[in-house]
Structures are given as C-alpha cells and as structure tokens.
C-alpha cells in the first residue's frame, strides 16, 4: 500500500495567494501519495509516538475539512480560529486559509508542541530546538518512503514545501507487541457497556450517532450510538495512540485497550 502524505498545497487558481477562503476544489489542503520532492526531503521525526499520532490526526482532520483552504497571504487565519478548539481541526467551521508550513505548525500545536511561526526555510531548525524532534538526513529515510513513520514531518532541503506522513512505510513494523493482541480480520467482543464509536482513533475524534452506525451495529447499540457489552465486532485496522490501542470496525473506531483497561477482547 502506498504511503500517504497530507499538506496544504495550492489555491483554486493554482497560485499561492488570492482566491476564496476555504477549500474550493477539495485539493487545496489534501492527501496524496508520497513522492520525492525535486528539492529533496529531510525528516523531522517526533521522539514521542503520542505526539506523532496527534500530528498525523491533525493533518488528516485538516485535509478532510473543506473550511480550510490555501493562501500564503492569510496563512495564520487557521491558527487564530483553531486555538478556540484547542487546535482540533475537525471543529473549524468557518472558511479560513493556511499554507504548508503554517499548517504543520498548527498540527504541532495540537500535539502539545509549543512552537512559534516558521517557514520551510527555518522549519527543521525550529522544530529541532523544541527538543521534541529528531532530524534525519540519511538517504534511507529521506529518499524513499519505506522507513517513514506516521507522524513524520518532511521538509525540503531549501525553502519549498512541507508535508506530514500519514502511514508507516513497508519497512516499519506496524504493530508493536502491545497491538499484536488485535489482528485485522479477527472477530472480538466488547467487554464494557456504552462503548463509543468514533470517526477516528483517539478521544479527540467525534463520537458517531446512532444513525451513523451500520445497520448491523445499530442492532447492538443504545439510542446514543454507543455499543452494548457483548457486541461482536470485526477488526479492520489497529492503531496505537500513546499507550492506548484503538481498532477500526465497519462503523468506525473504538477503544480496544484504554487507560490500562481492556474494552475489547
């Protein structure tokens, strides 16, 4: 499977300034497959896996929110609105604009990394100084996607572009020992009552309503959309968020192991 990256790319006119606020094309801030930039990439890798996951989640939220468009001239308008929502970009509900480096900054802020403004020329040094990132410049990680990790930040060698990696490369072990207890394709049973189904892995993602569940899940859910104890669920994907484990089921994401407690087994 191709490694995906997310970024703020270009406005609806194909230029860096002008145009309307918000994403007019669905591609101004969007996800694409990994590519090697003509200026080359360096990697800023979060030292804390929880930070990496939150950076990736924030980028995914931005790419899926058409209120967020591209413009260098108004690049800080996203941050000014997002701060009200603790930088949860899925909650931004007015049309705003951002450019590639300003978006990466907001993703870092969502992950709890307090970092000031930067552009792609100063980005790597600015991130390094936070103490939260390891800067990688070896060919193994910078010239191909095989060993990239979800939450890695890529920035060009000189002023140009920056993106966030959204998938582990094929050379990265996707499941740690703690996640191997959950296997894609396996059927499990919920161990608790009132288990929330969310749009993504992590409690920062919105809960799904009863109407948003699959017809099968609705038969095993309360009116508030939360699953009943004893519901059998099929694992479609596994994601570790900090020390917690989330699994994807046909209706969305549920906590399988959370706060030291097993919710699904």
Tab-separated table of C-alpha atoms in Angstrom, residues 9 12 23 29 53 68 71 146 162 200 224:
chain	number	residue	atom	x	y	z
A	9	UNK	CA	-0.739	22.590	-1.454
A	12	UNK	CA	-8.063	27.024	-6.506
A	23	UNK	CA	-11.052	24.725	0.089
A	29	UNK	CA	-5.404	21.038	1.545
A	53	UNK	CA	-0.018	10.234	16.173
A	68	UNK	CA	-9.578	25.034	5.376
A	71	UNK	CA	-3.280	31.114	0.812
A	146	UNK	CA	9.979	2.528	3.065
A	162	UNK	CA	6.467	20.529	3.888
A	200	UNK	CA	-11.000	8.231	14.094
A	224	UNK	CA	-26.961	7.314	21.865
